[in-house]
Amino acid sequence: MVFNFFIDYLKHRFTAKSRHGTHSPFVYKLTDEVIYDFKSKNDYKSIEEQRKKLLNDDAVIEVTDLGAGSHLNKNRKKSVKEIAKNALKSPRLAQLIYRLSGERNPELIIELGTCLGITTAYLSRSSPEAKVITIEGCPQTAKVAAQNFKDLGLNQVELEVGNFDEILPGLIDRQKKLDFVYVDGNHRKEATLNYFKWCLPKVQEHSLLIFDDIYWSKGMKEAWEEIKQHPDVTVTVDLFWIGLVYFRKGQVKEHFKIKY
């Protein structure tokens, strides 16, 4: 599986474009001003300091994994620092998600897969006026995340603990619209497609859905291809690590691979 992932990465690097190979004004602007905005921002510092604390935390917790699990470690008991090292999004990717959220200026952010809460913190800081609802399947991991939110003063984050399949449909039903949804959990084809389909009735022109680990497995690659071909989807951006899905009205359907 790791070998196939590496091969997919090499193929992506050889076929993806930079902003200068992008002929869509929307995607060019997105790439130039958001994806390739590598300037440091004040919000990054405190979150990365919190990450450092997690990377030095020897506490051991019992992990409840309701998804496809890890390529690296299948043990149920793990130290916080091990989870922080292997499961958290890198600063580079978490900060990209921060910028993508900020560009949309959402009223509501939904995240599937809180983990230890570092990416959640970036989402919260990206849009201080937005309500952030994050769902985590593992109670002990969620407990660590909740403490991180408290330490960072993230009062607008609502953390729900449980199975995505049980929580998400009702959560979506209660919303008038979906602004920004980040799916980072249960990396299985059927589950991923279900999350996408459940979101569809509430998406609108300015909605952004982000799917993590779209090259995780054969099933995830198939799910990503099905999402791209859905008639409601007009623009997708494949950044290898994540896939962006837009629903822009009047937009010619186009799919882009961007180097990141």
PDB file of N, CA, C and O in Angstrom, residues 1 5 7 26 28 34 49 92 125 142 153 178 185 206 212 240:
ATOM      1  N   MET A   1       0.819  -1.202   0.000  1.00  0.00           N
ATOM      2  CA  MET A   1       0.000   0.000   0.000  1.00  0.00           C
ATOM      3  C   MET A   1       0.859   1.261   0.000  1.00  0.00           C
ATOM      4  O   MET A   1       0.613   2.216  -0.721  1.00  0.00           O
ATOM      5  N   PHE A   5       1.160   4.191  -2.895  1.00  0.00           N
ATOM      6  CA  PHE A   5       0.991   5.596  -2.525  1.00  0.00           C
ATOM      7  C   PHE A   5       2.148   6.430  -3.074  1.00  0.00           C
ATOM      8  O   PHE A   5       1.946   7.530  -3.621  1.00  0.00           O
ATOM      9  N   ILE A   7       4.074   5.707  -5.650  1.00  0.00           N
ATOM     10  CA  ILE A   7       3.956   5.754  -7.110  1.00  0.00           C
ATOM     11  C   ILE A   7       2.919   6.798  -7.523  1.00  0.00           C
ATOM     12  O   ILE A   7       3.120   7.572  -8.474  1.00  0.00           O
ATOM     13  N   PHE A  26     -10.478  31.553 -12.010  1.00  0.00           N
ATOM     14  CA  PHE A  26     -10.819  31.228 -10.625  1.00  0.00           C
ATOM     15  C   PHE A  26      -9.720  30.400  -9.972  1.00  0.00           C
ATOM     16  O   PHE A  26      -9.256  30.702  -8.859  1.00  0.00           O
ATOM     17  N   TYR A  28      -6.595  29.969 -11.046  1.00  0.00           N
ATOM     18  CA  TYR A  28      -5.330  30.720 -11.028  1.00  0.00           C
ATOM     19  C   TYR A  28      -5.270  31.618  -9.798  1.00  0.00           C
ATOM     20  O   TYR A  28      -4.271  31.654  -9.074  1.00  0.00           O
ATOM     21  N   VAL A  34      -3.991  31.913  -2.491  1.00  0.00           N
ATOM     22  CA  VAL A  34      -4.335  31.093  -1.323  1.00  0.00           C
ATOM     23  C   VAL A  34      -3.404  29.885  -1.194  1.00  0.00           C
ATOM     24  O   VAL A  34      -2.697  29.729  -0.200  1.00  0.00           O
ATOM     25  N   GLU A  49       2.951  26.087  18.735  1.00  0.00           N
ATOM     26  CA  GLU A  49       3.476  25.874  20.089  1.00  0.00           C
ATOM     27  C   GLU A  49       2.690  24.764  20.788  1.00  0.00           C
ATOM     28  O   GLU A  49       3.266  23.956  21.526  1.00  0.00           O
ATOM     29  N   ARG A  92       2.449  22.667   7.151  1.00  0.00           N
ATOM     30  CA  ARG A  92       2.256  23.165   5.786  1.00  0.00           C
ATOM     31  C   ARG A  92       0.839  22.876   5.288  1.00  0.00           C
ATOM     32  O   ARG A  92       0.202  23.739   4.671  1.00  0.00           O
ATOM     33  N   ARG A 125      -9.287  29.563  13.944  1.00  0.00           N
ATOM     34  CA  ARG A 125      -8.574  30.843  13.847  1.00  0.00           C
ATOM     35  C   ARG A 125      -8.739  31.482  12.466  1.00  0.00           C
ATOM     36  O   ARG A 125      -8.640  32.693  12.321  1.00  0.00           O
ATOM     37  N   ALA A 142     -10.562  12.724  21.699  1.00  0.00           N
ATOM     38  CA  ALA A 142     -11.387  13.927  21.798  1.00  0.00           C
ATOM     39  C   ALA A 142     -11.120  14.682  23.090  1.00  0.00           C
ATOM     40  O   ALA A 142     -11.143  15.923  23.124  1.00  0.00           O
ATOM     41  N   GLY A 153      -8.000  28.897  23.847  1.00  0.00           N
ATOM     42  CA  GLY A 153      -9.103  29.857  23.961  1.00  0.00           C
ATOM     43  C   GLY A 153     -10.071  29.813  22.795  1.00  0.00           C
ATOM     44  O   GLY A 153     -10.625  30.841  22.401  1.00  0.00           O
ATOM     45  N   LEU A 178     -24.568  24.528   3.805  1.00  0.00           N
ATOM     46  CA  LEU A 178     -23.223  24.129   4.201  1.00  0.00           C
ATOM     47  C   LEU A 178     -22.219  25.048   3.522  1.00  0.00           C
ATOM     48  O   LEU A 178     -22.220  25.175   2.300  1.00  0.00           O
ATOM     49  N   GLY A 185     -11.521  11.531   7.875  1.00  0.00           N
ATOM     50  CA  GLY A 185     -11.762  10.395   8.739  1.00  0.00           C
ATOM     51  C   GLY A 185     -12.478   9.299   7.985  1.00  0.00           C
ATOM     52  O   GLY A 185     -13.119   9.543   6.972  1.00  0.00           O
ATOM     53  N   HIS A 206     -21.280  28.879  -3.076  1.00  0.00           N
ATOM     54  CA  HIS A 206     -20.036  29.246  -2.401  1.00  0.00           C
ATOM     55  C   HIS A 206     -19.523  28.156  -1.459  1.00  0.00           C
ATOM     56  O   HIS A 206     -18.583  28.390  -0.702  1.00  0.00           O
ATOM     57  N   ASP A 212      -9.836  14.643   2.484  1.00  0.00           N
ATOM     58  CA  ASP A 212      -8.447  14.358   2.818  1.00  0.00           C
ATOM     59  C   ASP A 212      -8.046  12.978   2.296  1.00  0.00           C
ATOM     60  O   ASP A 212      -8.891  12.089   2.138  1.00  0.00           O
ATOM     61  N   PHE A 240      -3.187  16.355  -4.320  1.00  0.00           N
ATOM     62  CA  PHE A 240      -2.680  15.058  -3.899  1.00  0.00           C
ATOM     63  C   PHE A 240      -3.057  14.754  -2.452  1.00  0.00           C
ATOM     64  O   PHE A 240      -3.727  13.769  -2.180  1.00  0.00           O
TER      65      PHE A 240
END
